[in-house]
Short mmCIF file of C-alpha atoms in Angstrom, two decimals:
data_model
loop_
_atom_site.label_atom_id
_atom_site.label_comp_id
_atom_site.label_asym_id
_atom_site.label_seq_id
_atom_site.Cartn_x
_atom_site.Cartn_y
_atom_site.Cartn_z
CA UNK A 1304 76.58 76.90 91.59
CA UNK A 1305 79.06 74.39 92.95
CA UNK A 1306 82.92 74.69 92.73
CA UNK A 1307 84.98 71.91 94.22
CA UNK A 1308 88.73 72.26 94.43
CA UNK A 1309 91.15 69.40 94.75
CA UNK A 1310 94.88 68.70 94.38
CA UNK A 1311 96.22 70.49 97.37
CA UNK A 1312 98.70 68.98 99.75
CA UNK A 1313 102.30 69.02 100.93
CA UNK A 1314 104.88 69.87 98.30
CA UNK A 1315 108.65 70.40 98.66
CA UNK A 1316 110.20 73.78 97.87
CA UNK A 1317 110.91 74.04 94.17
CA UNK A 1318 108.27 71.46 93.37
CA UNK A 1319 105.16 71.71 91.26
CA UNK A 1320 101.53 71.05 91.83
CA UNK A 1321 98.37 71.27 89.75
CA UNK A 1322 95.08 72.24 91.38
CA UNK A 1323 91.74 71.33 89.84
CA UNK A 1324 88.30 72.79 90.25
CA UNK A 1325 85.18 70.92 89.17
CA UNK A 1326 82.37 73.35 88.26
CA UNK A 1327 78.62 72.56 88.12
CA UNK A 1328 75.31 74.32 88.28
CA UNK A 1329 75.97 76.93 85.72
CA UNK A 1330 77.17 77.33 82.17
CA UNK A 1331 80.91 76.90 82.63
CA UNK A 1332 81.66 77.56 78.98
CA UNK A 1333 80.24 81.07 79.38
CA UNK A 1334 81.90 81.81 82.71
CA UNK A 1335 85.02 83.73 83.37
CA UNK A 1336 86.92 82.00 86.22
CA UNK A 1337 89.68 82.93 88.64
CA UNK A 1338 91.83 81.78 91.50
CA UNK A 1339 92.28 83.58 94.74
CA UNK A 1340 94.54 82.50 97.56
CA UNK A 1341 94.79 83.12 101.29
CA UNK A 1342 97.94 82.48 103.33
CA UNK A 1343 97.27 81.25 106.94
CA UNK A 1344 96.06 84.14 109.01
CA UNK A 1345 96.47 86.62 106.17
CA UNK A 1346 94.21 88.39 103.70
CA UNK A 1347 92.93 87.50 100.26
CA UNK A 1348 95.29 87.67 97.22
CA UNK A 1349 94.09 87.69 93.61
CA UNK A 1350 96.00 85.03 91.69
CA UNK A 1351 94.72 85.23 88.18
CA UNK A 1352 91.74 84.99 85.87
CA UNK A 1353 90.84 83.16 82.59
CA UNK A 1354 88.29 84.44 80.17
CA UNK A 1355 85.89 82.37 78.05
CA UNK A 1356 86.87 81.03 74.65
CA UNK A 1357 84.36 83.53 73.26
CA UNK A 1358 86.46 86.27 74.83
CA UNK A 1359 89.65 84.79 73.55
CA UNK A 1360 90.33 82.53 76.43
CA UNK A 1361 93.08 84.94 77.67
CA UNK A 1362 94.58 84.83 80.99
CA UNK A 1363 95.83 87.49 83.45
CA UNK A 1364 98.00 87.01 86.48
CA UNK A 1365 99.19 88.88 89.51
CA UNK A 1366 102.53 90.36 88.54
CA UNK A 1367 104.54 88.47 91.23
CA UNK A 1368 103.18 85.13 90.09
CA UNK A 1369 103.51 85.63 86.34
CA UNK A 1370 105.77 83.02 84.75
CA UNK A 1371 105.31 80.42 87.58
CA UNK A 1372 101.51 79.98 87.66
CA UNK A 1373 99.36 78.99 84.70
CA UNK A 1374 95.61 78.93 84.67
CA UNK A 1375 93.80 76.76 82.11
CA UNK A 1376 90.33 75.31 81.50
CA UNK A 1377 88.68 72.38 79.91
CA UNK A 1378 85.21 73.37 78.90
CA UNK A 1379 84.32 69.83 77.71
CA UNK A 1380 84.81 68.63 81.39
CA UNK A 1381 83.71 71.82 83.19
CA UNK A 1382 87.12 71.93 84.80
CA UNK A 1383 89.49 74.76 85.82
CA UNK A 1384 93.17 74.21 86.58
CA UNK A 1385 96.05 75.97 88.25
CA UNK A 1386 99.51 74.78 87.43
CA UNK A 1387 102.06 76.04 90.00
CA UNK A 1388 105.78 75.64 89.50
CA UNK A 1389 108.89 76.54 91.51
CA UNK A 1390 106.90 76.67 94.66
CA UNK A 1391 108.31 78.33 97.79
CA UNK A 1392 107.16 78.76 101.32
CA UNK A 1393 105.31 82.00 100.41
CA UNK A 1394 102.97 80.01 98.21
CA UNK A 1395 101.57 78.18 101.25
CA UNK A 1396 97.87 79.11 101.27
CA UNK A 1397 94.28 78.02 100.76
CA UNK A 1398 93.48 78.33 97.08
CA UNK A 1399 89.96 79.18 96.09
CA UNK A 1400 88.39 78.62 92.72
CA UNK A 1401 85.86 81.36 91.80
CA UNK A 1402 83.53 82.57 89.07
CA UNK A 1403 83.89 86.11 87.71
CA UNK A 1404 81.21 88.36 86.34
CA UNK A 1405 81.80 89.16 82.81
CA UNK A 1406 78.88 91.56 82.24
CA UNK A 1407 80.99 94.58 83.20
CA UNK A 1408 81.26 94.46 86.91
CA UNK A 1409 83.99 91.87 87.13
CA UNK A 1410 83.11 90.90 90.67
CA UNK A 1411 84.08 87.52 92.01
CA UNK A 1412 80.81 86.02 92.56
CA UNK A 1413 80.91 82.37 93.72
CA UNK A 1414 83.69 80.68 95.66
CA UNK A 1415 84.64 77.06 96.28
CA UNK A 1416 85.57 75.82 99.68
CA UNK A 1417 89.30 75.97 98.93
CA UNK A 1418 92.18 73.57 98.94
CA UNK A 1419 95.26 73.93 101.12
CA UNK A 1420 98.71 73.94 99.65
CA UNK A 1421 101.64 73.66 102.01
CA UNK A 1422 105.22 74.25 101.11
CA UNK A 1423 107.38 73.64 104.17
CA UNK A 1424 110.54 75.43 104.92
CA UNK B 865 101.27 96.67 101.79
CA UNK B 866 97.96 96.36 99.91
CA UNK B 867 97.18 98.58 96.88
CA UNK B 868 93.76 99.10 98.58
CA UNK B 869 93.90 100.33 102.20
CA UNK B 870 91.35 99.20 104.78
CA UNK B 871 91.34 99.80 108.53
CA UNK B 872 92.63 96.64 110.27
CA UNK B 873 89.74 96.58 112.67
CA UNK B 874 86.41 98.21 113.50
CA UNK B 875 83.95 97.56 116.25
CA UNK B 876 80.51 98.42 117.32
CA UNK B 877 77.71 97.44 119.76
CA UNK B 878 74.70 95.48 118.65
CA UNK B 879 72.22 97.73 116.76
CA UNK B 880 74.85 100.29 115.91
CA UNK B 881 76.08 101.34 112.45
CA UNK B 882 79.71 100.91 111.32
CA UNK B 883 81.48 101.74 108.13
CA UNK B 884 84.54 100.26 106.56
CA UNK B 885 86.57 102.31 104.05
CA UNK B 886 88.58 101.08 101.13
CA UNK B 887 91.03 103.69 99.96
CA UNK B 888 92.65 103.32 96.55
CA UNK B 889 94.18 105.66 93.96
CA UNK B 890 93.83 107.07 90.46
CA UNK B 891 94.92 103.82 88.92
CA UNK B 892 92.25 101.71 90.40
CA UNK B 893 89.11 102.98 92.13
CA UNK B 894 89.75 106.49 90.86
CA UNK B 895 90.15 105.22 87.31
CA UNK B 896 86.55 104.07 87.36
CA UNK B 897 86.91 100.50 88.44
CA UNK B 898 84.04 99.20 90.59
CA UNK B 899 84.43 98.21 94.25
CA UNK B 900 83.20 94.95 95.48
CA UNK B 901 82.84 93.72 99.08
CA UNK B 902 83.13 90.31 100.59
CA UNK B 903 82.41 88.90 104.04
CA UNK B 904 84.47 86.04 105.37
CA UNK B 905 83.10 84.31 108.51
CA UNK B 906 85.64 82.32 110.57
CA UNK B 907 86.71 79.08 108.88
CA UNK B 908 84.62 79.74 105.77
CA UNK B 909 85.16 80.87 102.18
CA UNK B 910 84.42 84.54 101.37
CA UNK B 911 80.97 85.51 100.32
CA UNK B 912 79.96 88.38 97.91
CA UNK B 913 78.16 91.16 99.83
CA UNK B 914 78.14 94.09 97.42
CA UNK B 915 79.09 94.35 93.69
CA UNK B 916 79.26 97.29 91.39
CA UNK B 917 79.88 99.72 94.36
CA UNK B 918 76.39 99.52 95.73
CA UNK B 919 74.44 96.54 94.39
CA UNK B 920 73.36 93.86 96.81
CA UNK B 921 73.09 90.27 95.43
CA UNK B 922 69.88 88.50 95.98
CA UNK B 923 69.70 87.10 99.51
CA UNK B 924 72.05 89.68 101.14
CA UNK B 925 70.48 91.64 103.88
CA UNK B 926 69.58 95.33 103.25
CA UNK B 927 71.61 96.10 106.41
CA UNK B 928 74.59 96.06 104.20
CA UNK B 929 75.15 98.92 101.74
CA UNK B 930 78.05 100.23 99.65
CA UNK B 931 79.09 103.43 98.08
CA UNK B 932 81.93 104.94 96.09
CA UNK B 933 83.38 108.38 95.85
CA UNK B 934 86.53 109.42 94.09
CA UNK B 935 89.33 107.00 94.96
CA UNK B 936 87.45 105.28 97.84
CA UNK B 937 84.75 102.85 98.47
CA UNK B 938 82.81 102.31 101.68
CA UNK B 939 80.77 99.50 103.19
CA UNK B 940 78.09 100.39 105.86
CA UNK B 941 76.55 97.92 108.14
CA UNK B 942 73.47 98.99 110.15
CA UNK B 943 71.68 97.31 112.98
CA UNK B 944 74.85 95.38 113.93
CA UNK B 945 74.30 91.74 114.98
CA UNK B 946 76.66 89.17 116.55
CA UNK B 947 76.57 87.18 113.38
CA UNK B 948 78.13 90.11 111.48
CA UNK B 949 81.41 89.56 113.30
CA UNK B 950 83.73 88.60 110.48
CA UNK B 951 86.53 89.78 108.23
CA UNK B 952 85.52 92.13 105.35
CA UNK B 953 87.49 92.69 102.06
CA UNK B 954 87.18 95.09 99.22
CA UNK B 955 88.16 94.21 95.64
CA UNK B 956 88.86 96.33 92.59
CA UNK B 957 91.21 96.36 89.55
CA UNK B 958 94.31 98.37 88.85
CA UNK B 959 95.42 99.85 85.57
CA UNK B 960 99.09 100.09 86.75
CA UNK B 961 99.12 96.39 87.37
CA UNK B 962 97.95 95.42 83.89
CA UNK B 963 94.36 95.31 84.99
CA UNK B 964 95.05 92.72 87.74
CA UNK B 965 92.62 92.34 90.60
CA UNK B 966 93.60 93.82 93.95
CA UNK B 967 92.12 93.15 97.40
CA UNK B 968 92.22 95.43 100.46
CA UNK B 969 94.06 94.09 103.40
CA UNK B 970 90.87 93.19 105.16
CA UNK B 971 89.06 94.57 108.17
CA UNK B 972 88.04 92.57 111.28
CA UNK B 973 84.68 93.65 112.51
CA UNK B 974 84.13 92.96 116.20
CA UNK B 975 80.61 93.18 117.67
CA UNK B 976 81.04 94.20 121.27
#
Protein backbone atom coordinates (compact mmCIF):
# COMPACT_ATOMS: atom_id res chain seq x y z
CA UNK A 1 0.00 0.00 0.00
CA UNK A 2 1.37 3.38 -0.95
CA UNK A 3 -0.28 6.73 -0.37
CA UNK A 4 1.48 9.85 -1.62
CA UNK A 5 0.06 13.26 -0.78
CA UNK A 6 0.83 16.42 -2.70
CA UNK A 7 -0.43 19.95 -3.07
CA UNK A 8 0.54 21.37 0.29
CA UNK A 9 2.25 24.73 0.67
CA UNK A 10 1.83 28.31 1.79
CA UNK A 11 -1.60 29.86 1.27
CA UNK A 12 -2.94 33.24 2.34
CA UNK A 13 -5.77 33.51 4.85
CA UNK A 14 -9.07 33.25 3.05
CA UNK A 15 -7.51 31.32 0.21
CA UNK A 16 -8.15 27.85 -1.17
CA UNK A 17 -6.03 24.78 -1.74
CA UNK A 18 -6.60 21.32 -3.15
CA UNK A 19 -4.63 18.40 -1.80
CA UNK A 20 -4.17 15.22 -3.80
CA UNK A 21 -3.34 11.68 -2.78
CA UNK A 22 -2.06 9.07 -5.24
CA UNK A 23 -2.93 5.57 -4.12
CA UNK A 24 -1.35 2.31 -5.23
CA UNK A 25 -0.82 -1.25 -4.11
CA UNK A 26 -4.45 -2.01 -3.29
CA UNK A 27 -7.91 -1.89 -4.85
CA UNK A 28 -8.65 1.82 -4.57
CA UNK A 29 -12.16 1.41 -5.99
CA UNK A 30 -13.06 -0.83 -3.05
CA UNK A 31 -11.43 1.30 -0.35
CA UNK A 32 -12.96 3.82 1.97
CA UNK A 33 -10.57 6.74 2.38
CA UNK A 34 -10.11 9.57 4.81
CA UNK A 35 -8.05 12.63 5.66
CA UNK A 36 -6.53 13.29 9.07
CA UNK A 37 -4.60 16.40 10.01
CA UNK A 38 -2.09 17.33 12.70
CA UNK A 39 -1.26 20.91 13.64
CA UNK A 40 2.38 21.55 14.57
CA UNK A 41 3.10 20.06 17.97
CA UNK A 42 -0.52 19.00 18.42
CA UNK A 43 -2.56 15.80 18.27
CA UNK A 44 -4.40 14.07 15.44
CA UNK A 45 -7.67 15.48 14.13
CA UNK A 46 -10.13 13.51 12.00
CA UNK A 47 -11.06 15.61 8.95
CA UNK A 48 -13.46 13.44 7.01
CA UNK A 49 -14.13 10.23 5.12
CA UNK A 50 -15.42 9.12 1.72
CA UNK A 51 -16.98 5.75 1.09
CA UNK A 52 -16.75 3.69 -2.07
CA UNK A 53 -19.16 4.14 -4.96
CA UNK A 54 -20.61 0.77 -3.99
CA UNK A 55 -21.46 2.26 -0.60
CA UNK A 56 -22.94 5.35 -2.18
CA UNK A 57 -19.74 7.39 -2.34
CA UNK A 58 -21.01 9.42 0.60
CA UNK A 59 -18.83 11.77 2.61
CA UNK A 60 -18.70 12.62 6.31
CA UNK A 61 -16.84 15.56 7.83
CA UNK A 62 -15.80 16.79 11.23
CA UNK A 63 -18.48 19.29 12.23
CA UNK A 64 -16.17 22.35 12.45
CA UNK A 65 -14.96 21.74 8.88
CA UNK A 66 -18.29 21.01 7.24
CA UNK A 67 -19.02 23.48 4.47
CA UNK A 68 -15.40 24.52 3.95
CA UNK A 69 -13.75 21.18 3.18
CA UNK A 70 -14.79 18.74 0.46
CA UNK A 71 -13.45 15.23 -0.09
CA UNK A 72 -13.72 13.62 -3.51
CA UNK A 73 -12.25 10.68 -5.37
CA UNK A 74 -11.42 9.67 -8.91
CA UNK A 75 -11.45 5.90 -9.05
CA UNK A 76 -10.28 5.88 -12.68
CA UNK A 77 -7.02 7.53 -11.57
CA UNK A 78 -6.72 6.06 -8.07
CA UNK A 79 -6.75 9.58 -6.66
CA UNK A 80 -8.20 11.12 -3.51
CA UNK A 81 -8.68 14.86 -3.09
CA UNK A 82 -9.30 17.37 -0.34
CA UNK A 83 -10.59 20.77 -1.41
CA UNK A 84 -10.11 23.37 1.32
CA UNK A 85 -11.71 26.82 1.15
CA UNK A 86 -11.70 29.93 3.34
CA UNK A 87 -8.49 28.81 4.99
CA UNK A 88 -7.38 30.35 8.26
CA UNK A 89 -4.38 30.02 10.55
CA UNK A 90 -6.01 27.16 12.46
CA UNK A 91 -5.90 25.05 9.30
CA UNK A 92 -2.10 25.02 9.39
CA UNK A 93 -1.23 21.34 9.73
CA UNK A 94 0.21 18.24 8.14
CA UNK A 95 -2.57 16.53 6.21
CA UNK A 96 -2.51 12.74 5.97
CA UNK A 97 -4.30 10.62 3.39
CA UNK A 98 -5.41 7.28 4.85
CA UNK A 99 -7.30 4.10 4.07
CA UNK A 100 -10.27 3.13 6.22
CA UNK A 101 -11.42 -0.38 6.99
CA UNK A 102 -14.92 -0.97 5.68
CA UNK A 103 -15.46 -4.47 7.01
CA UNK A 104 -16.98 -3.25 10.25
CA UNK A 105 -14.05 -2.04 12.32
CA UNK A 106 -13.63 1.34 10.57
CA UNK A 107 -10.05 1.63 11.72
CA UNK A 108 -7.68 3.89 9.83
CA UNK A 109 -5.24 1.34 8.51
CA UNK A 110 -2.62 2.88 6.21
CA UNK A 111 -1.23 6.42 6.24
CA UNK A 112 0.64 8.52 3.73
CA UNK A 113 3.68 10.55 4.73
CA UNK A 114 1.62 13.75 4.89
CA UNK A 115 1.75 17.13 3.21
CA UNK A 116 2.18 20.41 5.09
CA UNK A 117 -0.28 23.26 4.66
CA UNK A 118 0.72 26.60 6.13
CA UNK A 119 -1.66 29.53 6.53
CA UNK A 120 0.33 32.46 7.96
CA UNK A 121 -1.14 35.07 10.26
CA UNK B 1 -10.74 19.42 24.74
CA UNK B 2 -10.86 16.01 23.05
CA UNK B 3 -13.98 13.87 23.15
CA UNK B 4 -11.75 10.95 24.11
CA UNK B 5 -9.52 11.58 27.13
CA UNK B 6 -6.00 10.20 27.38
CA UNK B 7 -3.34 10.96 29.99
CA UNK B 8 -0.88 13.49 28.51
CA UNK B 9 2.10 11.40 29.52
CA UNK B 10 3.16 8.07 30.96
CA UNK B 11 6.58 6.67 31.68
CA UNK B 12 8.28 3.43 32.59
CA UNK B 13 11.66 1.80 32.84
CA UNK B 14 12.89 -0.70 30.26
CA UNK B 15 11.24 -4.06 30.76
CA UNK B 16 8.28 -2.66 32.68
CA UNK B 17 4.60 -2.65 31.74
CA UNK B 18 2.63 0.52 31.14
CA UNK B 19 -0.99 1.17 30.27
CA UNK B 20 -2.62 4.07 28.47
CA UNK B 21 -6.31 4.75 28.96
CA UNK B 22 -8.79 6.24 26.53
CA UNK B 23 -11.94 7.42 28.29
CA UNK B 24 -15.03 8.24 26.30
CA UNK B 25 -18.77 8.31 26.91
CA UNK B 26 -22.07 6.69 26.07
CA UNK B 27 -22.11 8.34 22.66
CA UNK B 28 -18.84 6.85 21.44
CA UNK B 29 -17.03 3.94 23.09
CA UNK B 30 -19.99 3.23 25.35
CA UNK B 31 -22.28 3.11 22.31
CA UNK B 32 -20.40 0.12 21.01
CA UNK B 33 -17.89 1.78 18.70
CA UNK B 34 -14.54 0.05 18.57
CA UNK B 35 -11.33 1.60 19.89
CA UNK B 36 -8.25 1.67 17.68
CA UNK B 37 -4.72 2.58 18.73
CA UNK B 38 -1.88 4.28 16.87
CA UNK B 39 1.81 4.83 17.52
CA UNK B 40 3.53 7.91 16.18
CA UNK B 41 7.29 7.95 16.34
CA UNK B 42 9.01 11.37 16.20
CA UNK B 43 8.83 12.85 12.72
CA UNK B 44 6.83 9.95 11.28
CA UNK B 45 3.27 9.24 10.24
CA UNK B 46 1.09 7.32 12.70
CA UNK B 47 1.01 3.54 12.50
CA UNK B 48 -1.89 1.22 13.36
CA UNK B 49 -1.12 -0.78 16.51
CA UNK B 50 -4.46 -2.23 17.57
CA UNK B 51 -7.82 -2.31 15.81
CA UNK B 52 -11.21 -3.57 16.89
CA UNK B 53 -10.31 -2.99 20.57
CA UNK B 54 -7.86 -5.88 20.86
CA UNK B 55 -6.67 -7.12 17.45
CA UNK B 56 -3.05 -6.74 16.42
CA UNK B 57 -2.33 -6.25 12.72
CA UNK B 58 0.20 -8.57 11.20
CA UNK B 59 3.72 -7.48 12.10
CA UNK B 60 2.86 -5.69 15.33
CA UNK B 61 4.69 -7.04 18.34
CA UNK B 62 2.68 -9.07 20.85
CA UNK B 63 4.07 -6.76 23.54
CA UNK B 64 1.19 -4.47 22.55
CA UNK B 65 -2.35 -5.39 23.58
CA UNK B 66 -5.69 -3.63 23.79
CA UNK B 67 -8.90 -3.96 25.72
CA UNK B 68 -12.23 -2.25 26.09
CA UNK B 69 -14.66 -2.02 28.98
CA UNK B 70 -17.73 0.17 29.21
CA UNK B 71 -16.87 3.66 28.03
CA UNK B 72 -13.10 3.17 28.03
CA UNK B 73 -10.37 1.50 26.07
CA UNK B 74 -6.87 0.68 27.18
CA UNK B 75 -3.52 -0.02 25.55
CA UNK B 76 -0.92 -2.07 27.41
CA UNK B 77 2.74 -2.29 26.51
CA UNK B 78 4.86 -4.93 28.19
CA UNK B 79 8.64 -5.38 28.18
CA UNK B 80 9.19 -1.68 27.52
CA UNK B 81 11.98 -0.84 25.10
CA UNK B 82 13.65 2.44 24.22
CA UNK B 83 12.12 2.28 20.73
CA UNK B 84 8.61 2.35 22.22
CA UNK B 85 9.13 6.00 23.15
CA UNK B 86 6.49 7.73 21.02
CA UNK B 87 3.08 9.37 21.04
CA UNK B 88 0.06 7.08 21.23
CA UNK B 89 -3.47 7.94 20.11
CA UNK B 90 -6.84 6.24 20.38
CA UNK B 91 -9.58 6.57 17.75
CA UNK B 92 -13.28 5.85 17.89
CA UNK B 93 -16.51 7.24 16.44
CA UNK B 94 -19.20 9.36 18.04
CA UNK B 95 -22.98 9.19 17.51
CA UNK B 96 -23.49 12.71 18.83
CA UNK B 97 -21.14 14.00 16.14
CA UNK B 98 -23.03 12.34 13.28
CA UNK B 99 -20.73 9.35 13.36
CA UNK B 100 -17.56 11.39 12.90
CA UNK B 101 -14.25 9.96 13.93
CA UNK B 102 -12.72 11.25 17.14
CA UNK B 103 -9.13 10.94 18.36
CA UNK B 104 -7.89 11.08 21.90
CA UNK B 105 -5.56 13.94 22.72
CA UNK B 106 -2.55 11.66 22.64
CA UNK B 107 -0.17 10.26 25.27
CA UNK B 108 3.57 10.76 25.26
CA UNK B 109 5.36 7.60 26.43
CA UNK B 110 8.78 8.16 27.90
CA UNK B 111 11.08 5.20 28.49
CA UNK B 112 13.25 6.13 31.46
